[in-house]
Amino acid sequence: MPILLMLGVTGCSSPTTADAAQTPGSTPVVKVNDKAAALVPAAVKSKGTLVFAMDASYAPFEFFDTDNTTITGFDANFSDAVAAAMGLKSQKVNTNFAAILPGLQAGKYDIGNSNFTITPEREQTVDFVPFMKSGSGLGVKKGNPEHLSMDFASLCGHHVAAQTGTVQALTDLPELTAKCVSAGKPAIDVQLFATQNDANLALSSGRVDALMADSVGVAYQGEQSNGAFELVSGPLYKPSKLGIALPKGSPLIPAVTEAVNGLIKDGTYATIAKTWKLPVETLMTPGS
């Protein structure tokens, strides 16, 4: 997803087409990873709960179920599994994506898990535990009538949406826009939205020509849009790793790292990914 992994009151929003059409996946039963549990700081072990922040507008990673209260999706299930492997419970909190990293720095959350692309800029303020590979994809109207692609020249002069705070908004689209200007072409009209749902709506309603987001999210949300938009085929833009974010130097890093690696090795991670139909090409394998 978005540049940023994610207390307060759990927020609510109106369910989108993607939300309403999706049946939430249940988290597999997870055995406590003794090594991970032994690494949990005493203060956290005493509290018994890990607080995960996420922006519940990004299916299939995190979004509200049809009750408009329960957060479901791959990241939601994986967060539950990570906490369980550490012998802890999880509390998932919805918050605006752009507020997650600052919230981690301020100590409001223990962990951010909201489809974060790992970037050098983000690594200056938070630490990451990698768990997936992905890249930016382009969502376009069904049939791609504007013949758009990740070739910057095709995007010059077009209206392209992205979610505020994401790597697409902060890095990818500015880079592509700069290429347009350097080539003497019109700049991309980048339009930013507070949530991915808002960006999706802007595309499906015709207010923008395309949207840029994590490729898996675009593909999944396009499938759930009743034909309103789709992922452009072809190479992804700047493939990179995704990760769970923690405050810089958090004492939880060793325990979370052990828990994540254990879930990858024992197959729990792959089982959750299969539930949400994530492409096998995006998944990390033991030792990767």
PDB file of C-alpha atoms in Angstrom:
ATOM      1  CA  MET A   1       0.000   0.000   0.000  1.00  0.00           C
ATOM      2  CA  PRO A   2       0.822   2.450   0.654  1.00  0.00           C
ATOM      3  CA  ILE A   3       4.645   4.688   2.427  1.00  0.00           C
ATOM      4  CA  LEU A   4       3.995   3.625   6.086  1.00  0.00           C
ATOM      5  CA  LEU A   5       3.135  -0.964   9.100  1.00  0.00           C
ATOM      6  CA  MET A   6      -0.032   0.795  11.772  1.00  0.00           C
ATOM      7  CA  LEU A   7      -5.264   3.420  20.077  1.00  0.00           C
ATOM      8  CA  GLY A   8      -8.153   5.097  19.876  1.00  0.00           C
ATOM      9  CA  VAL A   9     -11.714   4.096  19.158  1.00  0.00           C
ATOM     10  CA  THR A  10     -12.225   1.732  16.275  1.00  0.00           C
ATOM     11  CA  GLY A  11     -13.568   3.795  13.410  1.00  0.00           C
ATOM     12  CA  CYS A  12     -16.363   2.871  11.025  1.00  0.00           C
ATOM     13  CA  SER A  13     -17.180   3.674   7.423  1.00  0.00           C
ATOM     14  CA  SER A  14     -19.866   2.680   4.993  1.00  0.00           C
ATOM     15  CA  PRO A  15     -19.094  -0.694   3.441  1.00  0.00           C
ATOM     16  CA  THR A  16     -18.008  -0.588  -0.167  1.00  0.00           C
ATOM     17  CA  THR A  17     -18.880  -3.037  -2.917  1.00  0.00           C
ATOM     18  CA  ALA A  18     -15.691  -4.909  -2.090  1.00  0.00           C
ATOM     19  CA  ASP A  19     -16.657  -5.100   1.567  1.00  0.00           C
ATOM     20  CA  ALA A  20     -20.199  -6.274   0.991  1.00  0.00           C
ATOM     21  CA  ALA A  21     -19.218  -8.962  -1.480  1.00  0.00           C
ATOM     22  CA  GLN A  22     -16.514 -10.510   0.668  1.00  0.00           C
ATOM     23  CA  THR A  23     -16.809 -13.246   3.257  1.00  0.00           C
ATOM     24  CA  PRO A  24     -14.172 -12.765   5.944  1.00  0.00           C
ATOM     25  CA  GLY A  25     -11.521 -15.443   6.330  1.00  0.00           C
ATOM     26  CA  SER A  26     -11.011 -16.873   9.788  1.00  0.00           C
ATOM     27  CA  THR A  27      -7.537 -16.987  11.249  1.00  0.00           C
ATOM     28  CA  PRO A  28      -6.138 -20.545  11.452  1.00  0.00           C
ATOM     29  CA  VAL A  29      -5.463 -21.965  14.898  1.00  0.00           C
ATOM     30  CA  VAL A  30      -1.927 -20.932  15.806  1.00  0.00           C
ATOM     31  CA  LYS A  31       0.292 -22.677  18.347  1.00  0.00           C
ATOM     32  CA  VAL A  32       2.457 -20.525  20.591  1.00  0.00           C
ATOM     33  CA  ASN A  33       5.980 -20.225  19.224  1.00  0.00           C
ATOM     34  CA  ASP A  34       8.044 -20.770  22.367  1.00  0.00           C
ATOM     35  CA  LYS A  35      11.036 -18.894  20.963  1.00  0.00           C
ATOM     36  CA  ALA A  36       8.898 -15.881  20.047  1.00  0.00           C
ATOM     37  CA  ALA A  37       7.070 -15.928  23.374  1.00  0.00           C
ATOM     38  CA  ALA A  38      10.347 -15.987  25.283  1.00  0.00           C
ATOM     39  CA  LEU A  39      11.403 -12.801  23.473  1.00  0.00           C
ATOM     40  CA  VAL A  40       8.277 -10.815  24.400  1.00  0.00           C
ATOM     41  CA  PRO A  41       9.186  -7.937  26.775  1.00  0.00           C
ATOM     42  CA  ALA A  42       7.831  -8.373  30.308  1.00  0.00           C
ATOM     43  CA  ALA A  43       5.675  -5.225  30.098  1.00  0.00           C
ATOM     44  CA  VAL A  44       3.964  -6.445  26.932  1.00  0.00           C
ATOM     45  CA  LYS A  45       3.556  -9.966  28.304  1.00  0.00           C
ATOM     46  CA  SER A  46       1.902  -8.507  31.399  1.00  0.00           C
ATOM     47  CA  LYS A  47      -0.477  -6.442  29.249  1.00  0.00           C
ATOM     48  CA  GLY A  48      -1.296  -9.523  27.199  1.00  0.00           C
ATOM     49  CA  THR A  49      -2.401  -7.651  24.098  1.00  0.00           C
ATOM     50  CA  LEU A  50      -0.718  -6.173  21.033  1.00  0.00           C
ATOM     51  CA  VAL A  51      -2.349  -3.135  19.452  1.00  0.00           C
ATOM     52  CA  PHE A  52      -2.213  -3.238  15.653  1.00  0.00           C
ATOM     53  CA  ALA A  53      -3.123  -0.097  13.707  1.00  0.00           C
ATOM     54  CA  MET A  54      -4.412  -0.396  10.137  1.00  0.00           C
ATOM     55  CA  ASP A  55      -6.440   1.578   7.622  1.00  0.00           C
ATOM     56  CA  ALA A  56      -9.530  -0.545   6.979  1.00  0.00           C
ATOM     57  CA  SER A  57     -10.131   0.713   3.448  1.00  0.00           C
ATOM     58  CA  TYR A  58      -7.733  -1.501   1.536  1.00  0.00           C
ATOM     59  CA  ALA A  59      -9.200  -4.850   0.528  1.00  0.00           C
ATOM     60  CA  PRO A  60      -8.062  -7.590   0.499  1.00  0.00           C
ATOM     61  CA  PHE A  61      -5.539  -6.566   3.151  1.00  0.00           C
ATOM     62  CA  GLU A  62      -7.762  -4.746   5.644  1.00  0.00           C
ATOM     63  CA  PHE A  63     -11.371  -3.616   5.355  1.00  0.00           C
ATOM     64  CA  PHE A  64     -14.632  -3.661   7.283  1.00  0.00           C
ATOM     65  CA  ASP A  65     -16.827  -6.718   7.139  1.00  0.00           C
ATOM     66  CA  THR A  66     -20.537  -6.289   6.423  1.00  0.00           C
ATOM     67  CA  ASP A  67     -21.211  -5.499  10.100  1.00  0.00           C
ATOM     68  CA  ASN A  68     -19.241  -2.279   9.468  1.00  0.00           C
ATOM     69  CA  THR A  69     -17.296  -2.905  12.690  1.00  0.00           C
ATOM     70  CA  THR A  70     -15.146  -6.017  12.311  1.00  0.00           C
ATOM     71  CA  ILE A  71     -11.853  -5.510  10.458  1.00  0.00           C
ATOM     72  CA  THR A  72     -11.074  -8.425   8.180  1.00  0.00           C
ATOM     73  CA  GLY A  73      -8.604  -9.219   5.387  1.00  0.00           C
ATOM     74  CA  PHE A  74      -5.132 -10.701   5.053  1.00  0.00           C
ATOM     75  CA  ASP A  75      -3.369  -8.208   7.335  1.00  0.00           C
ATOM     76  CA  ALA A  76      -6.112  -8.584   9.944  1.00  0.00           C
ATOM     77  CA  ASN A  77      -5.770 -12.381   9.978  1.00  0.00           C
ATOM     78  CA  PHE A  78      -1.983 -12.252   9.881  1.00  0.00           C
ATOM     79  CA  SER A  79      -1.919  -9.795  12.799  1.00  0.00           C
ATOM     80  CA  ASP A  80      -4.041 -12.221  14.823  1.00  0.00           C
ATOM     81  CA  ALA A  81      -1.636 -15.043  13.932  1.00  0.00           C
ATOM     82  CA  VAL A  82       1.472 -13.039  14.850  1.00  0.00           C
ATOM     83  CA  ALA A  83       0.030 -12.134  18.245  1.00  0.00           C
ATOM     84  CA  ALA A  84      -1.073 -15.726  18.895  1.00  0.00           C
ATOM     85  CA  ALA A  85       2.373 -17.062  18.002  1.00  0.00           C
ATOM     86  CA  MET A  86       3.781 -14.738  20.667  1.00  0.00           C
ATOM     87  CA  GLY A  87       1.266 -15.975  23.226  1.00  0.00           C
ATOM     88  CA  LEU A  88      -0.695 -12.723  23.094  1.00  0.00           C
ATOM     89  CA  LYS A  89      -4.061 -11.401  21.959  1.00  0.00           C
ATOM     90  CA  SER A  90      -4.471  -8.831  19.200  1.00  0.00           C
ATOM     91  CA  GLN A  91      -6.444  -5.600  19.139  1.00  0.00           C
ATOM     92  CA  LYS A  92      -6.994  -4.158  15.660  1.00  0.00           C
ATOM     93  CA  VAL A  93      -7.598  -0.404  15.461  1.00  0.00           C
ATOM     94  CA  ASN A  94      -8.740   1.460  12.366  1.00  0.00           C
ATOM     95  CA  THR A  95      -7.045   4.772  11.659  1.00  0.00           C
ATOM     96  CA  ASN A  96      -6.158   6.977   8.707  1.00  0.00           C
ATOM     97  CA  PHE A  97      -3.210   5.531   6.814  1.00  0.00           C
ATOM     98  CA  ALA A  98      -1.162   8.727   6.903  1.00  0.00           C
ATOM     99  CA  ALA A  99      -1.504   8.833  10.712  1.00  0.00           C
ATOM    100  CA  ILE A 100      -0.146   5.349  11.386  1.00  0.00           C
ATOM    101  CA  LEU A 101       3.607   5.982  11.356  1.00  0.00           C
ATOM    102  CA  PRO A 102       3.341   9.172  13.427  1.00  0.00           C
ATOM    103  CA  GLY A 103       1.125   7.203  15.812  1.00  0.00           C
ATOM    104  CA  LEU A 104       3.795   4.532  16.153  1.00  0.00           C
ATOM    105  CA  GLN A 105       6.417   7.169  16.875  1.00  0.00           C
ATOM    106  CA  ALA A 106       4.146   8.707  19.506  1.00  0.00           C
ATOM    107  CA  GLY A 107       3.626   5.355  21.210  1.00  0.00           C
ATOM    108  CA  LYS A 108      -0.104   5.142  20.431  1.00  0.00           C
ATOM    109  CA  TYR A 109       0.203   1.688  18.829  1.00  0.00           C
ATOM    110  CA  ASP A 110       2.491  -1.313  19.254  1.00  0.00           C
ATOM    111  CA  ILE A 111       2.530  -2.308  15.596  1.00  0.00           C
ATOM    112  CA  GLY A 112       1.354  -0.991  12.228  1.00  0.00           C
ATOM    113  CA  ASN A 113       0.191  -3.602   9.730  1.00  0.00           C
ATOM    114  CA  SER A 114      -1.414  -2.001   6.703  1.00  0.00           C
ATOM    115  CA  ASN A 115       0.346  -3.171   3.538  1.00  0.00           C
ATOM    116  CA  PHE A 116       3.423  -0.970   4.066  1.00  0.00           C
ATOM    117  CA  THR A 117       6.035  -0.788   1.358  1.00  0.00           C
ATOM    118  CA  ILE A 118       9.489  -0.735   2.949  1.00  0.00           C
ATOM    119  CA  THR A 119      11.354   2.376   1.792  1.00  0.00           C
ATOM    120  CA  PRO A 120      14.550   4.118   2.944  1.00  0.00           C
ATOM    121  CA  GLU A 121      12.484   7.148   3.949  1.00  0.00           C
ATOM    122  CA  ARG A 122      10.200   5.124   6.180  1.00  0.00           C
ATOM    123  CA  GLU A 123      13.116   3.216   7.651  1.00  0.00           C
ATOM    124  CA  GLN A 124      14.435   6.484   9.016  1.00  0.00           C
ATOM    125  CA  THR A 125      11.502   6.674  11.430  1.00  0.00           C
ATOM    126  CA  VAL A 126      10.310   3.076  11.980  1.00  0.00           C
ATOM    127  CA  ASP A 127      11.657  -0.467  11.779  1.00  0.00           C
ATOM    128  CA  PHE A 128      10.143  -3.189   9.609  1.00  0.00           C
ATOM    129  CA  VAL A 129       9.767  -6.946   9.695  1.00  0.00           C
ATOM    130  CA  PRO A 130       9.398  -7.984   6.005  1.00  0.00           C
ATOM    131  CA  PHE A 131       6.706 -10.518   5.097  1.00  0.00           C
ATOM    132  CA  MET A 132       5.683 -10.016   1.468  1.00  0.00           C
ATOM    133  CA  LYS A 133       6.787  -8.799  -1.968  1.00  0.00           C
ATOM    134  CA  SER A 134       4.756  -6.522  -4.190  1.00  0.00           C
ATOM    135  CA  GLY A 135       4.867  -3.437  -6.390  1.00  0.00           C
ATOM    136  CA  SER A 136       2.708  -0.587  -7.603  1.00  0.00           C
ATOM    137  CA  GLY A 137      -0.025  -1.306 -10.113  1.00  0.00           C
ATOM    138  CA  LEU A 138      -2.291   0.880 -12.223  1.00  0.00           C
ATOM    139  CA  GLY A 139      -6.052   0.657 -12.021  1.00  0.00           C
ATOM    140  CA  VAL A 140      -7.984   1.824 -15.089  1.00  0.00           C
ATOM    141  CA  LYS A 141     -11.537   1.806 -16.350  1.00  0.00           C
ATOM    142  CA  LYS A 142     -12.686  -1.558 -17.662  1.00  0.00           C
ATOM    143  CA  GLY A 143     -11.147  -2.226 -21.052  1.00  0.00           C
ATOM    144  CA  ASN A 144      -8.541   0.526 -20.533  1.00  0.00           C
ATOM    145  CA  PRO A 145     -10.156   2.983 -23.003  1.00  0.00           C
ATOM    146  CA  GLU A 146      -7.358   5.547 -22.477  1.00  0.00           C
ATOM    147  CA  HIS A 147      -4.685   2.903 -23.243  1.00  0.00           C
ATOM    148  CA  LEU A 148      -2.769   3.744 -20.077  1.00  0.00           C
ATOM    149  CA  SER A 149       0.214   1.818 -18.713  1.00  0.00           C
ATOM    150  CA  MET A 150       3.155   2.179 -16.339  1.00  0.00           C
ATOM    151  CA  ASP A 151       5.052   3.821 -19.182  1.00  0.00           C
ATOM    152  CA  PHE A 152       5.157   7.390 -17.870  1.00  0.00           C
ATOM    153  CA  ALA A 153       4.475   8.834 -21.323  1.00  0.00           C
ATOM    154  CA  SER A 154       1.006   7.286 -21.381  1.00  0.00           C
ATOM    155  CA  LEU A 155       0.121   8.964 -18.065  1.00  0.00           C
ATOM    156  CA  CYS A 156       1.292  12.493 -18.852  1.00  0.00           C
ATOM    157  CA  GLY A 157      -1.612  14.931 -18.713  1.00  0.00           C
ATOM    158  CA  HIS A 158      -4.008  12.395 -17.189  1.00  0.00           C
ATOM    159  CA  HIS A 159      -5.802  12.530 -13.846  1.00  0.00           C
ATOM    160  CA  VAL A 160      -4.425   9.798 -11.563  1.00  0.00           C
ATOM    161  CA  ALA A 161      -5.638   9.061  -8.030  1.00  0.00           C
ATOM    162  CA  ALA A 162      -3.732   7.700  -5.032  1.00  0.00           C
ATOM    163  CA  GLN A 163      -4.245   7.460  -1.294  1.00  0.00           C
ATOM    164  CA  THR A 164      -2.564  10.120   0.832  1.00  0.00           C
ATOM    165  CA  GLY A 165       0.577   8.903   2.594  1.00  0.00           C
ATOM    166  CA  THR A 166       1.189   5.924   0.338  1.00  0.00           C
ATOM    167  CA  VAL A 167       4.388   5.193  -1.542  1.00  0.00           C
ATOM    168  CA  GLN A 168       2.440   5.829  -4.727  1.00  0.00           C
ATOM    169  CA  ALA A 169       1.463   9.317  -3.546  1.00  0.00           C
ATOM    170  CA  LEU A 170       4.801  10.237  -1.972  1.00  0.00           C
ATOM    171  CA  THR A 171       7.281   8.663  -4.371  1.00  0.00           C
ATOM    172  CA  ASP A 172       5.979   6.852  -7.456  1.00  0.00           C
ATOM    173  CA  LEU A 173       3.646   9.443  -8.951  1.00  0.00           C
ATOM    174  CA  PRO A 174       5.986  12.379  -8.251  1.00  0.00           C
ATOM    175  CA  GLU A 175       8.766  10.460 -10.043  1.00  0.00           C
ATOM    176  CA  LEU A 176       6.547   9.722 -13.035  1.00  0.00           C
ATOM    177  CA  THR A 177       5.338  13.332 -13.127  1.00  0.00           C
ATOM    178  CA  ALA A 178       8.927  14.596 -13.120  1.00  0.00           C
ATOM    179  CA  LYS A 179       9.660  12.361 -16.117  1.00  0.00           C
ATOM    180  CA  CYS A 180       6.708  13.888 -17.965  1.00  0.00           C
ATOM    181  CA  VAL A 181       7.939  17.420 -17.300  1.00  0.00           C
ATOM    182  CA  SER A 182      11.521  16.533 -18.247  1.00  0.00           C
ATOM    183  CA  ALA A 183      10.240  15.139 -21.540  1.00  0.00           C
ATOM    184  CA  GLY A 184       8.352  18.345 -22.267  1.00  0.00           C
ATOM    185  CA  LYS A 185       4.963  16.707 -21.722  1.00  0.00           C
ATOM    186  CA  PRO A 186       2.067  17.814 -19.488  1.00  0.00           C
ATOM    187  CA  ALA A 187       2.459  16.847 -15.828  1.00  0.00           C
ATOM    188  CA  ILE A 188       0.302  14.096 -14.367  1.00  0.00           C
ATOM    189  CA  ASP A 189      -2.625  15.573 -12.446  1.00  0.00           C
ATOM    190  CA  VAL A 190      -2.158  13.657  -9.189  1.00  0.00           C
ATOM    191  CA  GLN A 191      -5.285  13.650  -7.045  1.00  0.00           C
ATOM    192  CA  LEU A 192      -4.929  12.411  -3.469  1.00  0.00           C
ATOM    193  CA  PHE A 193      -7.672  10.886  -1.331  1.00  0.00           C
ATOM    194  CA  ALA A 194      -7.855  10.116   2.391  1.00  0.00           C
ATOM    195  CA  THR A 195      -8.814   6.462   1.864  1.00  0.00           C
ATOM    196  CA  GLN A 196      -8.368   3.878  -0.873  1.00  0.00           C
ATOM    197  CA  ASN A 197     -12.145   3.554  -1.053  1.00  0.00           C
ATOM    198  CA  ASP A 198     -12.323   7.229  -2.017  1.00  0.00           C
ATOM    199  CA  ALA A 199      -9.686   6.763  -4.716  1.00  0.00           C
ATOM    200  CA  ASN A 200     -11.549   3.719  -6.058  1.00  0.00           C
ATOM    201  CA  LEU A 201     -14.787   5.709  -6.174  1.00  0.00           C
ATOM    202  CA  ALA A 202     -13.089   8.549  -8.030  1.00  0.00           C
ATOM    203  CA  LEU A 203     -12.027   6.100 -10.750  1.00  0.00           C
ATOM    204  CA  SER A 204     -15.287   4.163 -10.976  1.00  0.00           C
ATOM    205  CA  SER A 205     -17.274   7.427 -11.170  1.00  0.00           C
ATOM    206  CA  GLY A 206     -15.047   8.850 -13.897  1.00  0.00           C
ATOM    207  CA  ARG A 207     -13.518  11.714 -11.896  1.00  0.00           C
ATOM    208  CA  VAL A 208     -10.020  10.384 -12.613  1.00  0.00           C
ATOM    209  CA  ASP A 209      -8.569   8.358 -15.483  1.00  0.00           C
ATOM    210  CA  ALA A 210      -6.597   5.911 -13.337  1.00  0.00           C
ATOM    211  CA  LEU A 211      -5.440   5.109  -9.833  1.00  0.00           C
ATOM    212  CA  MET A 212      -2.122   3.840  -8.549  1.00  0.00           C
ATOM    213  CA  ALA A 213      -1.822   1.513  -5.554  1.00  0.00           C
ATOM    214  CA  ASP A 214      -0.365  -1.822  -4.514  1.00  0.00           C
ATOM    215  CA  SER A 215      -0.890  -4.232  -7.413  1.00  0.00           C
ATOM    216  CA  VAL A 216      -2.561  -6.948  -5.319  1.00  0.00           C
ATOM    217  CA  GLY A 217      -5.014  -4.444  -3.872  1.00  0.00           C
ATOM    218  CA  VAL A 218      -5.838  -2.995  -7.281  1.00  0.00           C
ATOM    219  CA  ALA A 219      -6.418  -6.437  -8.786  1.00  0.00           C
ATOM    220  CA  TYR A 220      -8.638  -7.593  -5.908  1.00  0.00           C
ATOM    221  CA  GLN A 221     -10.624  -4.367  -5.618  1.00  0.00           C
ATOM    222  CA  GLY A 222     -11.096  -4.278  -9.389  1.00  0.00           C
ATOM    223  CA  GLU A 223     -12.589  -7.777  -9.280  1.00  0.00           C
ATOM    224  CA  GLN A 224     -15.022  -6.617  -6.584  1.00  0.00           C
ATOM    225  CA  SER A 225     -16.025  -3.413  -8.435  1.00  0.00           C
ATOM    226  CA  ASN A 226     -18.664  -4.974 -10.668  1.00  0.00           C
ATOM    227  CA  GLY A 227     -16.614  -4.193 -13.738  1.00  0.00           C
ATOM    228  CA  ALA A 228     -15.893  -0.553 -12.895  1.00  0.00           C
ATOM    229  CA  PHE A 229     -12.114  -0.879 -13.130  1.00  0.00           C
ATOM    230  CA  GLU A 230      -9.270  -3.362 -13.531  1.00  0.00           C
ATOM    231  CA  LEU A 231      -5.512  -3.781 -13.061  1.00  0.00           C
ATOM    232  CA  VAL A 232      -3.420  -2.983 -16.128  1.00  0.00           C
ATOM    233  CA  SER A 233      -1.424  -6.019 -17.201  1.00  0.00           C
ATOM    234  CA  GLY A 234       2.338  -5.821 -17.481  1.00  0.00           C
ATOM    235  CA  PRO A 235       5.367  -5.223 -15.257  1.00  0.00           C
ATOM    236  CA  LEU A 236       4.842  -3.653 -11.842  1.00  0.00           C
ATOM    237  CA  TYR A 237       6.390  -0.330 -10.934  1.00  0.00           C
ATOM    238  CA  LYS A 238       9.349  -0.644  -8.541  1.00  0.00           C
ATOM    239  CA  PRO A 239       8.723  -4.112  -7.021  1.00  0.00           C
ATOM    240  CA  SER A 240       9.716  -4.111  -3.359  1.00  0.00           C
ATOM    241  CA  LYS A 241       9.137  -5.780   0.008  1.00  0.00           C
ATOM    242  CA  LEU A 242       6.228  -5.080   2.336  1.00  0.00           C
ATOM    243  CA  GLY A 243       6.555  -5.232   6.084  1.00  0.00           C
ATOM    244  CA  ILE A 244       5.079  -4.884   9.544  1.00  0.00           C
ATOM    245  CA  ALA A 245       6.119  -1.563  11.094  1.00  0.00           C
ATOM    246  CA  LEU A 246       7.248  -1.021  14.671  1.00  0.00           C
ATOM    247  CA  PRO A 247       8.572   2.026  16.516  1.00  0.00           C
ATOM    248  CA  LYS A 248      12.279   2.574  15.911  1.00  0.00           C
ATOM    249  CA  GLY A 249      14.261   0.291  18.197  1.00  0.00           C
ATOM    250  CA  SER A 250      11.135  -1.340  19.640  1.00  0.00           C
ATOM    251  CA  PRO A 251      11.944  -4.155  22.102  1.00  0.00           C
ATOM    252  CA  LEU A 252       9.225  -6.130  20.300  1.00  0.00           C
ATOM    253  CA  ILE A 253      11.250  -6.490  17.090  1.00  0.00           C
ATOM    254  CA  PRO A 254      13.008  -9.794  17.975  1.00  0.00           C
ATOM    255  CA  ALA A 255       9.757 -11.450  19.097  1.00  0.00           C
ATOM    256  CA  VAL A 256       7.786 -10.242  16.060  1.00  0.00           C
ATOM    257  CA  THR A 257      10.575 -11.329  13.706  1.00  0.00           C
ATOM    258  CA  GLU A 258      10.628 -14.823  15.223  1.00  0.00           C
ATOM    259  CA  ALA A 259       6.820 -15.037  15.109  1.00  0.00           C
ATOM    260  CA  VAL A 260       6.621 -13.957  11.454  1.00  0.00           C
ATOM    261  CA  ASN A 261       9.389 -16.333  10.368  1.00  0.00           C
ATOM    262  CA  GLY A 262       7.750 -19.184  12.258  1.00  0.00           C
ATOM    263  CA  LEU A 263       4.389 -18.568  10.574  1.00  0.00           C
ATOM    264  CA  ILE A 264       6.091 -18.569   7.169  1.00  0.00           C
ATOM    265  CA  LYS A 265       7.889 -21.842   7.932  1.00  0.00           C
ATOM    266  CA  ASP A 266       4.895 -23.732   9.350  1.00  0.00           C
ATOM    267  CA  GLY A 267       2.580 -22.794   6.467  1.00  0.00           C
ATOM    268  CA  THR A 268       0.139 -20.616   8.427  1.00  0.00           C
ATOM    269  CA  TYR A 269       1.161 -17.565   6.397  1.00  0.00           C
ATOM    270  CA  ALA A 270       0.538 -19.334   3.084  1.00  0.00           C
ATOM    271  CA  THR A 271      -2.824 -20.624   4.321  1.00  0.00           C
ATOM    272  CA  ILE A 272      -3.996 -17.111   5.182  1.00  0.00           C
ATOM    273  CA  ALA A 273      -2.704 -15.785   1.855  1.00  0.00           C
ATOM    274  CA  LYS A 274      -4.629 -18.489  -0.007  1.00  0.00           C
ATOM    275  CA  THR A 275      -7.810 -17.520   1.840  1.00  0.00           C
ATOM    276  CA  TRP A 276      -7.506 -14.020   0.410  1.00  0.00           C
ATOM    277  CA  LYS A 277      -6.357 -15.213  -3.035  1.00  0.00           C
ATOM    278  CA  LEU A 278      -3.007 -13.429  -2.894  1.00  0.00           C
ATOM    279  CA  PRO A 279      -0.726 -14.313  -5.844  1.00  0.00           C
ATOM    280  CA  VAL A 280       1.921 -16.871  -4.859  1.00  0.00           C
ATOM    281  CA  GLU A 281       4.518 -14.633  -6.533  1.00  0.00           C
ATOM    282  CA  THR A 282       4.054 -12.080  -3.741  1.00  0.00           C
ATOM    283  CA  LEU A 283       4.693 -14.502  -0.888  1.00  0.00           C
ATOM    284  CA  MET A 284       7.966 -14.842   0.987  1.00  0.00           C
ATOM    285  CA  THR A 285       9.410 -18.287   1.584  1.00  0.00           C
ATOM    286  CA  PRO A 286      11.558 -19.545   4.483  1.00  0.00           C
ATOM    287  CA  GLY A 287      14.928 -17.857   4.279  1.00  0.00           C
ATOM    288  CA  SER A 288      13.903 -15.325   1.608  1.00  0.00           C
TER     289      SER A 288
END
